[in-house]
PDB file of C-alpha atoms in Angstrom:
ATOM      1  CA  MET A1436      97.036 186.256 -76.506  1.00  0.00           C
ATOM      2  CA  ALA A1437      95.424 182.812 -76.135  1.00  0.00           C
ATOM      3  CA  GLY A1438      92.570 182.113 -73.735  1.00  0.00           C
ATOM      4  CA  ALA A1439      91.477 185.703 -73.352  1.00  0.00           C
ATOM      5  CA  LEU A1440      93.176 188.707 -74.880  1.00  0.00           C
ATOM      6  CA  LEU A1441      90.802 191.076 -73.200  1.00  0.00           C
ATOM      7  CA  ALA A1442      88.619 188.893 -71.027  1.00  0.00           C
ATOM      8  CA  GLY A1443      85.513 189.591 -71.792  1.00  0.00           C
ATOM      9  CA  ALA A1444      64.947 199.346 -78.559  1.00  0.00           C
ATOM     10  CA  ALA A1445      63.099 201.827 -76.752  1.00  0.00           C
ATOM     11  CA  ALA A1446      64.037 202.534 -73.165  1.00  0.00           C
ATOM     12  CA  ALA A1447      61.767 201.220 -70.434  1.00  0.00           C
ATOM     13  CA  PRO A1448      61.120 203.591 -67.508  1.00  0.00           C
ATOM     14  CA  ALA A1449      62.635 202.683 -64.174  1.00  0.00           C
ATOM     15  CA  ALA A1450      60.162 201.272 -61.662  1.00  0.00           C
ATOM     16  CA  ALA A1451      59.584 203.137 -58.423  1.00  0.00           C
ATOM     17  CA  GLY A1452      59.674 199.954 -56.321  1.00  0.00           C
ATOM     18  CA  PRO A1453      61.283 196.624 -57.160  1.00  0.00           C
ATOM     19  CA  ALA A1454      62.297 196.724 -60.820  1.00  0.00           C
ATOM     20  CA  VAL A1455      59.840 194.050 -61.961  1.00  0.00           C
ATOM     21  CA  ALA A1456      57.168 194.674 -64.569  1.00  0.00           C
ATOM     22  CA  PRO A1457      53.674 193.147 -64.311  1.00  0.00           C
ATOM     23  CA  ALA A1458      53.412 189.409 -64.874  1.00  0.00           C
ATOM     24  CA  VAL A1459      51.635 190.003 -68.160  1.00  0.00           C
ATOM     25  CA  ALA A1460      54.862 191.206 -69.822  1.00  0.00           C
ATOM     26  CA  PRO A1461      55.285 189.430 -73.162  1.00  0.00           C
ATOM     27  CA  ALA A1462      57.563 186.406 -73.171  1.00  0.00           C
ATOM     28  CA  ALA A1463      60.209 185.874 -75.811  1.00  0.00           C
ATOM     29  CA  THR A1464      59.077 183.385 -78.409  1.00  0.00           C
ATOM     30  CA  ALA A1465      60.815 180.090 -79.080  1.00  0.00           C
ATOM     31  CA  ALA A1466      61.958 181.396 -82.462  1.00  0.00           C
ATOM     32  CA  GLU A1467      63.892 184.174 -80.708  1.00  0.00           C
ATOM     33  CA  LEU A1468      65.763 181.825 -78.368  1.00  0.00           C
ATOM     34  CA  PRO A1469      68.630 181.394 -78.051  1.00  0.00           C
ATOM     35  CA  PRO A1470      69.246 184.863 -79.498  1.00  0.00           C
ATOM     36  CA  ASP A1471      73.034 184.771 -79.794  1.00  0.00           C
ATOM     37  CA  GLY A1472      75.832 182.231 -79.805  1.00  0.00           C
ATOM     38  CA  ASP A1473      73.579 179.205 -80.066  1.00  0.00           C
ATOM     39  CA  SER A1474      76.520 177.018 -81.075  1.00  0.00           C
ATOM     40  CA  VAL A1475      77.984 177.306 -77.561  1.00  0.00           C
ATOM     41  CA  ALA A1476      76.434 175.599 -74.560  1.00  0.00           C
ATOM     42  CA  SER A1477      75.223 177.811 -71.760  1.00  0.00           C
ATOM     43  CA  PRO A1478      77.236 177.705 -68.541  1.00  0.00           C
ATOM     44  CA  PRO A1479      75.584 175.836 -65.653  1.00  0.00           C
ATOM     45  CA  GLY A1480      72.705 177.851 -64.247  1.00  0.00           C
ATOM     46  CA  ALA A1481      72.339 180.283 -67.148  1.00  0.00           C
ATOM     47  CA  ASN A1482      69.668 180.875 -69.769  1.00  0.00           C
ATOM     48  CA  ASP A1483      66.650 179.356 -68.074  1.00  0.00           C
ATOM     49  CA  TRP A1484      64.147 181.422 -70.034  1.00  0.00           C
ATOM     50  CA  SER A1485      61.314 180.358 -67.717  1.00  0.00           C
ATOM     51  CA  CYS A1486      63.057 182.003 -64.732  1.00  0.00           C
ATOM     52  CA  ARG A1487      61.156 184.836 -63.078  1.00  0.00           C
ATOM     53  CA  PRO A1488      62.995 187.230 -60.750  1.00  0.00           C
ATOM     54  CA  SER A1489      62.224 187.070 -57.041  1.00  0.00           C
ATOM     55  CA  ALA A1490      61.510 189.983 -54.740  1.00  0.00           C
ATOM     56  CA  ALA A1491      64.939 189.404 -53.191  1.00  0.00           C
ATOM     57  CA  HIS A1492      66.697 189.577 -56.576  1.00  0.00           C
ATOM     58  CA  PRO A1493      64.430 191.569 -58.928  1.00  0.00           C
ATOM     59  CA  ASP A1494      67.092 192.225 -61.588  1.00  0.00           C
ATOM     60  CA  PRO A1495      68.206 189.364 -63.840  1.00  0.00           C
ATOM     61  CA  VAL A1496      71.982 189.147 -64.216  1.00  0.00           C
ATOM     62  CA  VAL A1497      73.475 189.231 -67.724  1.00  0.00           C
ATOM     63  CA  LEU A1498      77.006 187.808 -68.052  1.00  0.00           C
ATOM     64  CA  VAL A1499      79.275 189.153 -70.816  1.00  0.00           C
ATOM     65  CA  HIS A1500      82.451 187.215 -71.670  1.00  0.00           C
ATOM     66  CA  GLY A1501      85.751 188.644 -72.861  1.00  0.00           C
ATOM     67  CA  THR A1502      87.831 188.586 -76.034  1.00  0.00           C
ATOM     68  CA  PHE A1503      88.875 185.154 -77.349  1.00  0.00           C
ATOM     69  CA  ALA A1504      86.361 183.617 -74.950  1.00  0.00           C
ATOM     70  CA  ASN A1505      82.818 182.271 -74.873  1.00  0.00           C
ATOM     71  CA  ARG A1506      79.977 182.231 -72.396  1.00  0.00           C
ATOM     72  CA  TYR A1507      80.502 178.621 -71.309  1.00  0.00           C
ATOM     73  CA  GLU A1508      84.157 178.768 -70.313  1.00  0.00           C
ATOM     74  CA  ASN A1509      84.160 182.316 -68.973  1.00  0.00           C
ATOM     75  CA  TRP A1510      81.314 181.738 -66.530  1.00  0.00           C
ATOM     76  CA  LEU A1511      81.765 178.170 -65.288  1.00  0.00           C
ATOM     77  CA  ALA A1512      82.240 179.496 -61.747  1.00  0.00           C
ATOM     78  CA  LEU A1513      80.063 182.610 -61.468  1.00  0.00           C
ATOM     79  CA  SER A1514      76.946 181.413 -63.291  1.00  0.00           C
ATOM     80  CA  PRO A1515      76.123 178.441 -61.013  1.00  0.00           C
ATOM     81  CA  LEU A1516      77.082 180.523 -57.959  1.00  0.00           C
ATOM     82  CA  LEU A1517      74.545 183.219 -58.834  1.00  0.00           C
ATOM     83  CA  LYS A1518      71.880 180.673 -59.761  1.00  0.00           C
ATOM     84  CA  GLY A1519      72.357 178.998 -56.387  1.00  0.00           C
ATOM     85  CA  LEU A1520      71.841 182.359 -54.687  1.00  0.00           C
ATOM     86  CA  GLY A1521      68.475 182.740 -56.391  1.00  0.00           C
ATOM     87  CA  TYR A1522      69.246 185.002 -59.348  1.00  0.00           C
ATOM     88  CA  CYS A1523      67.910 184.613 -62.863  1.00  0.00           C
ATOM     89  CA  VAL A1524      71.133 184.329 -64.863  1.00  0.00           C
ATOM     90  CA  PHE A1525      71.630 184.843 -68.594  1.00  0.00           C
ATOM     91  CA  ALA A1526      74.769 184.709 -70.731  1.00  0.00           C
ATOM     92  CA  LEU A1527      75.295 185.563 -74.382  1.00  0.00           C
ATOM     93  CA  ASP A1528      78.013 185.008 -76.954  1.00  0.00           C
ATOM     94  CA  TYR A1529      78.950 187.925 -79.180  1.00  0.00           C
ATOM     95  CA  GLY A1530      81.513 189.129 -81.665  1.00  0.00           C
ATOM     96  CA  THR A1531      82.054 185.895 -83.564  1.00  0.00           C
ATOM     97  CA  VAL A1532      83.684 186.112 -86.983  1.00  0.00           C
ATOM     98  CA  PRO A1533      82.695 183.436 -89.550  1.00  0.00           C
ATOM     99  CA  GLY A1534      85.711 181.484 -90.715  1.00  0.00           C
ATOM    100  CA  VAL A1535      87.838 182.746 -87.849  1.00  0.00           C
ATOM    101  CA  THR A1536      86.013 181.725 -84.692  1.00  0.00           C
ATOM    102  CA  SER A1537      84.580 178.324 -85.618  1.00  0.00           C
ATOM    103  CA  THR A1538      86.884 176.647 -83.081  1.00  0.00           C
ATOM    104  CA  GLY A1539      89.741 177.692 -80.946  1.00  0.00           C
ATOM    105  CA  SER A1540      89.468 177.555 -77.182  1.00  0.00           C
ATOM    106  CA  GLY A1541      90.730 174.910 -74.826  1.00  0.00           C
ATOM    107  CA  LEU A1542      87.514 172.925 -74.969  1.00  0.00           C
ATOM    108  CA  LEU A1543      87.333 173.306 -78.760  1.00  0.00           C
ATOM    109  CA  LEU A1544      84.344 175.588 -78.431  1.00  0.00           C
ATOM    110  CA  PRO A1545      83.780 178.585 -80.683  1.00  0.00           C
ATOM    111  CA  ILE A1546      85.419 181.754 -79.459  1.00  0.00           C
ATOM    112  CA  GLY A1547      83.999 185.229 -79.685  1.00  0.00           C
ATOM    113  CA  GLY A1548      84.567 188.806 -78.676  1.00  0.00           C
ATOM    114  CA  LEU A1549      86.523 189.543 -81.859  1.00  0.00           C
ATOM    115  CA  GLY A1550      84.139 191.807 -83.774  1.00  0.00           C
ATOM    116  CA  PRO A1551      84.046 195.609 -83.529  1.00  0.00           C
ATOM    117  CA  VAL A1552      82.978 196.670 -80.058  1.00  0.00           C
ATOM    118  CA  PRO A1553      80.064 198.864 -81.249  1.00  0.00           C
ATOM    119  CA  ALA A1554      78.588 195.938 -83.215  1.00  0.00           C
ATOM    120  CA  SER A1555      79.020 193.635 -80.226  1.00  0.00           C
ATOM    121  CA  ALA A1556      77.371 196.222 -77.989  1.00  0.00           C
ATOM    122  CA  ALA A1557      74.375 196.167 -80.329  1.00  0.00           C
ATOM    123  CA  GLN A1558      74.195 192.393 -79.821  1.00  0.00           C
ATOM    124  CA  LEU A1559      74.200 192.972 -76.066  1.00  0.00           C
ATOM    125  CA  ALA A1560      71.401 195.535 -76.446  1.00  0.00           C
ATOM    126  CA  ARG A1561      69.254 192.986 -78.277  1.00  0.00           C
ATOM    127  CA  PHE A1562      70.008 190.323 -75.679  1.00  0.00           C
ATOM    128  CA  VAL A1563      69.111 192.615 -72.775  1.00  0.00           C
ATOM    129  CA  ASP A1564      65.770 193.403 -74.415  1.00  0.00           C
ATOM    130  CA  LEU A1565      65.051 189.698 -74.821  1.00  0.00           C
ATOM    131  CA  VAL A1566      65.911 189.038 -71.174  1.00  0.00           C
ATOM    132  CA  ARG A1567      63.668 191.856 -70.026  1.00  0.00           C
ATOM    133  CA  SER A1568      60.827 190.640 -72.231  1.00  0.00           C
ATOM    134  CA  ALA A1569      61.170 187.015 -71.113  1.00  0.00           C
ATOM    135  CA  THR A1570      61.435 187.765 -67.396  1.00  0.00           C
ATOM    136  CA  GLY A1571      59.225 190.825 -67.076  1.00  0.00           C
ATOM    137  CA  ALA A1572      62.036 192.760 -65.409  1.00  0.00           C
ATOM    138  CA  ALA A1573      62.397 196.483 -66.009  1.00  0.00           C
ATOM    139  CA  LYS A1574      66.168 196.424 -65.531  1.00  0.00           C
ATOM    140  CA  VAL A1575      69.069 193.997 -65.508  1.00  0.00           C
ATOM    141  CA  ASP A1576      72.420 193.907 -63.789  1.00  0.00           C
ATOM    142  CA  ILE A1577      75.460 193.192 -65.973  1.00  0.00           C
ATOM    143  CA  VAL A1578      78.661 191.414 -64.973  1.00  0.00           C
ATOM    144  CA  GLY A1579      81.443 191.353 -67.553  1.00  0.00           C
ATOM    145  CA  HIS A1580      85.044 190.182 -67.797  1.00  0.00           C
ATOM    146  CA  SER A1581      87.682 192.261 -69.595  1.00  0.00           C
ATOM    147  CA  GLN A1582      86.145 193.460 -72.886  1.00  0.00           C
ATOM    148  CA  GLY A1583      82.878 192.190 -71.426  1.00  0.00           C
ATOM    149  CA  GLY A1584      83.253 194.632 -68.543  1.00  0.00           C
ATOM    150  CA  MET A1585      83.918 197.600 -70.825  1.00  0.00           C
ATOM    151  CA  LEU A1586      81.606 196.852 -73.759  1.00  0.00           C
ATOM    152  CA  PRO A1587      78.404 197.340 -71.707  1.00  0.00           C
ATOM    153  CA  ASN A1588      79.515 200.897 -70.938  1.00  0.00           C
ATOM    154  CA  TYR A1589      79.388 201.667 -74.674  1.00  0.00           C
ATOM    155  CA  TYR A1590      75.835 200.292 -74.604  1.00  0.00           C
ATOM    156  CA  LEU A1591      75.031 202.603 -71.688  1.00  0.00           C
ATOM    157  CA  LYS A1592      76.668 205.681 -73.215  1.00  0.00           C
ATOM    158  CA  PHE A1593      75.658 205.410 -76.863  1.00  0.00           C
ATOM    159  CA  LEU A1594      72.857 202.847 -77.333  1.00  0.00           C
ATOM    160  CA  GLY A1595      70.306 203.896 -74.753  1.00  0.00           C
ATOM    161  CA  GLY A1596      71.067 201.181 -72.249  1.00  0.00           C
ATOM    162  CA  ALA A1597      71.200 203.404 -69.164  1.00  0.00           C
ATOM    163  CA  SER A1598      67.469 203.145 -68.497  1.00  0.00           C
ATOM    164  CA  LYS A1599      67.627 199.339 -68.678  1.00  0.00           C
ATOM    165  CA  VAL A1600      70.601 198.637 -66.404  1.00  0.00           C
ATOM    166  CA  ASP A1601      70.856 199.059 -62.646  1.00  0.00           C
ATOM    167  CA  LYS A1602      74.415 197.853 -61.963  1.00  0.00           C
ATOM    168  CA  LEU A1603      77.493 197.235 -64.123  1.00  0.00           C
ATOM    169  CA  ILE A1604      80.243 195.135 -62.562  1.00  0.00           C
ATOM    170  CA  GLY A1605      83.507 194.700 -64.442  1.00  0.00           C
ATOM    171  CA  LEU A1606      86.149 192.092 -63.695  1.00  0.00           C
ATOM    172  CA  ALA A1607      89.454 193.459 -65.064  1.00  0.00           C
ATOM    173  CA  PRO A1608      87.596 195.625 -67.615  1.00  0.00           C
ATOM    174  CA  SER A1609      89.409 197.365 -70.473  1.00  0.00           C
ATOM    175  CA  ASN A1610      87.704 200.645 -69.638  1.00  0.00           C
ATOM    176  CA  HIS A1611      90.382 202.966 -71.039  1.00  0.00           C
ATOM    177  CA  GLY A1612      92.149 200.615 -73.405  1.00  0.00           C
ATOM    178  CA  THR A1613      95.334 198.647 -72.884  1.00  0.00           C
ATOM    179  CA  THR A1614      98.986 198.670 -73.828  1.00  0.00           C
ATOM    180  CA  LEU A1615      98.870 194.862 -73.450  1.00  0.00           C
ATOM    181  CA  ASP A1616     101.832 195.142 -71.096  1.00  0.00           C
ATOM    182  CA  GLY A1617     103.605 197.303 -73.625  1.00  0.00           C
ATOM    183  CA  ILE A1618     103.045 195.151 -76.703  1.00  0.00           C
ATOM    184  CA  THR A1619     100.957 197.785 -78.483  1.00  0.00           C
ATOM    185  CA  LYS A1620     103.909 200.173 -78.191  1.00  0.00           C
ATOM    186  CA  LEU A1621     106.105 197.642 -80.002  1.00  0.00           C
ATOM    187  CA  ALA A1622     103.717 197.201 -82.937  1.00  0.00           C
ATOM    188  CA  PRO A1623     105.196 200.077 -85.046  1.00  0.00           C
ATOM    189  CA  TYR A1624     108.558 198.270 -85.063  1.00  0.00           C
ATOM    190  CA  PHE A1625     107.033 195.209 -86.759  1.00  0.00           C
ATOM    191  CA  PRO A1626     105.312 196.458 -89.934  1.00  0.00           C
ATOM    192  CA  GLY A1627     102.166 194.535 -90.793  1.00  0.00           C
ATOM    193  CA  ALA A1628     101.954 192.612 -87.516  1.00  0.00           C
ATOM    194  CA  ALA A1629      99.328 194.859 -85.964  1.00  0.00           C
ATOM    195  CA  ASP A1630      97.291 194.958 -89.175  1.00  0.00           C
ATOM    196  CA  LEU A1631      97.215 191.160 -89.280  1.00  0.00           C
ATOM    197  CA  ILE A1632      96.033 190.889 -85.695  1.00  0.00           C
ATOM    198  CA  TYR A1633      93.515 193.678 -86.058  1.00  0.00           C
ATOM    199  CA  THR A1634      92.090 192.191 -89.261  1.00  0.00           C
ATOM    200  CA  LEU A1635      91.243 189.006 -87.370  1.00  0.00           C
ATOM    201  CA  CYS A1636      90.267 190.795 -84.168  1.00  0.00           C
ATOM    202  CA  GLN A1637      88.760 194.227 -84.648  1.00  0.00           C
ATOM    203  CA  ALA A1638      87.951 194.325 -80.949  1.00  0.00           C
ATOM    204  CA  CYS A1639      91.696 194.164 -80.296  1.00  0.00           C
ATOM    205  CA  ARG A1640      92.186 197.324 -82.358  1.00  0.00           C
ATOM    206  CA  ASP A1641      89.323 199.027 -80.544  1.00  0.00           C
ATOM    207  CA  GLN A1642      90.805 198.222 -77.141  1.00  0.00           C
ATOM    208  CA  ALA A1643      94.335 199.387 -77.902  1.00  0.00           C
ATOM    209  CA  VAL A1644      95.373 202.611 -76.203  1.00  0.00           C
ATOM    210  CA  GLY A1645      94.934 205.528 -78.584  1.00  0.00           C
ATOM    211  CA  SER A1646      92.305 203.880 -80.791  1.00  0.00           C
ATOM    212  CA  ASP A1647      89.461 205.808 -82.395  1.00  0.00           C
ATOM    213  CA  PHE A1648      87.081 203.746 -80.272  1.00  0.00           C
ATOM    214  CA  ASN A1649      88.759 204.827 -77.043  1.00  0.00           C
ATOM    215  CA  ALA A1650      88.688 208.437 -78.224  1.00  0.00           C
ATOM    216  CA  ALA A1651      84.932 208.137 -78.709  1.00  0.00           C
ATOM    217  CA  MET A1652      84.503 206.627 -75.253  1.00  0.00           C
ATOM    218  CA  ALA A1653      86.594 209.406 -73.723  1.00  0.00           C
ATOM    219  CA  SER A1654      84.430 212.042 -75.399  1.00  0.00           C
ATOM    220  CA  ARG A1655      81.807 211.365 -72.742  1.00  0.00           C
ATOM    221  CA  PRO A1656      82.106 210.963 -68.955  1.00  0.00           C
ATOM    222  CA  ASP A1657      83.153 207.562 -67.626  1.00  0.00           C
ATOM    223  CA  THR A1658      79.715 206.894 -66.188  1.00  0.00           C
ATOM    224  CA  VAL A1659      76.069 207.659 -66.880  1.00  0.00           C
ATOM    225  CA  PRO A1660      73.545 208.767 -64.247  1.00  0.00           C
ATOM    226  CA  GLY A1661      71.349 206.121 -62.683  1.00  0.00           C
ATOM    227  CA  VAL A1662      73.782 203.196 -62.997  1.00  0.00           C
ATOM    228  CA  HIS A1663      76.048 201.957 -60.202  1.00  0.00           C
ATOM    229  CA  TYR A1664      79.471 200.758 -61.334  1.00  0.00           C
ATOM    230  CA  THR A1665      81.886 198.361 -59.665  1.00  0.00           C
ATOM    231  CA  VAL A1666      85.371 197.680 -61.037  1.00  0.00           C
ATOM    232  CA  ILE A1667      87.324 194.712 -59.655  1.00  0.00           C
ATOM    233  CA  SER A1668      91.023 194.681 -60.618  1.00  0.00           C
ATOM    234  CA  THR A1669      94.153 192.704 -59.815  1.00  0.00           C
ATOM    235  CA  VAL A1670      97.649 194.136 -59.570  1.00  0.00           C
ATOM    236  CA  TYR A1671      98.894 191.087 -61.493  1.00  0.00           C
ATOM    237  CA  ASP A1672      96.868 191.850 -64.626  1.00  0.00           C
ATOM    238  CA  GLU A1673      99.108 191.248 -67.628  1.00  0.00           C
ATOM    239  CA  VAL A1674      96.496 191.953 -70.291  1.00  0.00           C
ATOM    240  CA  VAL A1675      94.667 195.186 -69.454  1.00  0.00           C
ATOM    241  CA  THR A1676      97.657 197.332 -68.587  1.00  0.00           C
ATOM    242  CA  PRO A1677      98.448 199.484 -66.742  1.00  0.00           C
ATOM    243  CA  TRP A1678      95.918 197.894 -64.419  1.00  0.00           C
ATOM    244  CA  ARG A1679      94.909 201.177 -62.767  1.00  0.00           C
ATOM    245  CA  THR A1680      93.474 202.368 -66.095  1.00  0.00           C
ATOM    246  CA  GLN A1681      90.617 199.946 -65.459  1.00  0.00           C
ATOM    247  CA  PHE A1682      89.230 202.292 -62.792  1.00  0.00           C
ATOM    248  CA  LEU A1683      86.295 204.577 -63.530  1.00  0.00           C
ATOM    249  CA  ASN A1684      85.634 208.093 -62.256  1.00  0.00           C
ATOM    250  CA  GLY A1685      82.129 209.038 -61.226  1.00  0.00           C
ATOM    251  CA  PRO A1686      79.778 209.595 -58.289  1.00  0.00           C
ATOM    252  CA  ALA A1687      78.455 206.010 -58.255  1.00  0.00           C
ATOM    253  CA  VAL A1688      81.654 203.978 -58.672  1.00  0.00           C
ATOM    254  CA  ASP A1689      83.394 201.461 -56.440  1.00  0.00           C
ATOM    255  CA  ASN A1690      86.912 200.646 -57.621  1.00  0.00           C
ATOM    256  CA  GLU A1691      88.103 197.479 -55.877  1.00  0.00           C
ATOM    257  CA  VAL A1692      91.561 195.882 -55.909  1.00  0.00           C
ATOM    258  CA  LEU A1693      91.665 192.150 -55.265  1.00  0.00           C
ATOM    259  CA  GLN A1694      94.853 192.365 -53.211  1.00  0.00           C
ATOM    260  CA  ASP A1695      93.280 194.906 -50.825  1.00  0.00           C
ATOM    261  CA  HIS A1696      91.004 192.079 -49.702  1.00  0.00           C
ATOM    262  CA  CYS A1697      93.390 189.156 -50.165  1.00  0.00           C
ATOM    263  CA  PRO A1698      97.051 190.224 -50.204  1.00  0.00           C
ATOM    264  CA  VAL A1699      98.318 186.726 -50.971  1.00  0.00           C
ATOM    265  CA  THR A1700      96.222 186.119 -54.081  1.00  0.00           C
ATOM    266  CA  LEU A1701      98.140 185.790 -57.333  1.00  0.00           C
ATOM    267  CA  ALA A1702      95.059 185.847 -59.545  1.00  0.00           C
ATOM    268  CA  GLU A1703      95.818 187.562 -62.850  1.00  0.00           C
ATOM    269  CA  HIS A1704      93.662 188.615 -65.794  1.00  0.00           C
ATOM    270  CA  VAL A1705      92.079 185.278 -66.652  1.00  0.00           C
ATOM    271  CA  ALA A1706      92.023 183.784 -63.152  1.00  0.00           C
ATOM    272  CA  ILE A1707      90.121 186.740 -61.699  1.00  0.00           C
ATOM    273  CA  ALA A1708      86.937 185.312 -63.223  1.00  0.00           C
ATOM    274  CA  PHE A1709      87.427 182.224 -61.032  1.00  0.00           C
ATOM    275  CA  SER A1710      88.876 183.829 -57.889  1.00  0.00           C
ATOM    276  CA  PRO A1711      86.708 183.179 -54.804  1.00  0.00           C
ATOM    277  CA  THR A1712      87.607 186.638 -53.486  1.00  0.00           C
ATOM    278  CA  ALA A1713      86.632 188.316 -56.766  1.00  0.00           C
ATOM    279  CA  LEU A1714      83.380 186.366 -56.973  1.00  0.00           C
ATOM    280  CA  HIS A1715      82.567 187.373 -53.395  1.00  0.00           C
ATOM    281  CA  LEU A1716      83.084 191.007 -54.388  1.00  0.00           C
ATOM    282  CA  VAL A1717      80.676 190.436 -57.292  1.00  0.00           C
ATOM    283  CA  THR A1718      77.926 189.023 -55.081  1.00  0.00           C
ATOM    284  CA  ASP A1719      78.366 191.873 -52.601  1.00  0.00           C
ATOM    285  CA  ALA A1720      78.117 194.412 -55.429  1.00  0.00           C
ATOM    286  CA  LEU A1721      74.953 192.788 -56.768  1.00  0.00           C
ATOM    287  CA  ASP A1722      73.296 192.834 -53.348  1.00  0.00           C
ATOM    288  CA  PRO A1723      74.992 195.540 -51.256  1.00  0.00           C
ATOM    289  CA  ALA A1724      72.204 195.535 -48.661  1.00  0.00           C
ATOM    290  CA  HIS A1725      73.258 192.008 -47.687  1.00  0.00           C
ATOM    291  CA  ALA A1726      77.005 192.286 -48.299  1.00  0.00           C
ATOM    292  CA  THR A1727      79.272 190.206 -46.084  1.00  0.00           C
ATOM    293  CA  PRO A1728      82.979 190.591 -45.239  1.00  0.00           C
ATOM    294  CA  VAL A1729      85.032 189.397 -48.190  1.00  0.00           C
ATOM    295  CA  PHE A1730      87.109 186.317 -47.461  1.00  0.00           C
ATOM    296  CA  CYS A1731      90.565 185.639 -48.847  1.00  0.00           C
ATOM    297  CA  GLY A1732      90.673 182.711 -51.200  1.00  0.00           C
TER     298      GLY A1732
END
């Protein structure tokens, strides 16, 4: 389960025109920034708190990493791509556990995404409010990988985020839990193993098929009105399994399969965050009015 197990306030009214508030919107203070994960460097292009959205891209983009990941490593490809296209880009770290996540990833950076999903979603809610305050934007778009693609939907369903988000794009999101390619079904045969893992990674427990968290998510429809959802999956996903459970049902959902656009790609769960085809699907979903044919890469 190294690298990425599952990679990944009051509502503001939606604006009638471009979703940008007046320029007099209060800016976040220096004491508030960075609001989360300040021990991890921002990926290239992200967290320029002086950025103001353009008319072409009125919604800032918030990037949400996956389990056993951090904002720097997860978004080394997408963050500079979006910045180069003219977006204001922001990325947070969440779900760190003191004493467990001080180091751990390939670059010896802190890892996150281990805490309970509802608590991590509350961190995302705070971060979105700071982004909106700093930029003057009424809404943001969210792009997440694995847990980071599912977690924002908890924010939308239960924490009042629907009025603050225009689009949610998930790369291999754990929307309905995972069997981890069958491993969760083996856990009962190894007493204590699951408890050990879940003690260190409560988000892993939450994302397992049949968890109380997934039951709570299933108690409400997959989507909320007013938000457009895009799910981008790969048939070679070995982490969020079965991979078709990533799909969402709703009137404003696009479920995309990487291999429908690039049959030869072997990108799996982690690599999808760096796949040129997947990233092209992300940019098309963020700006559908200017979408271009997706290339195979």
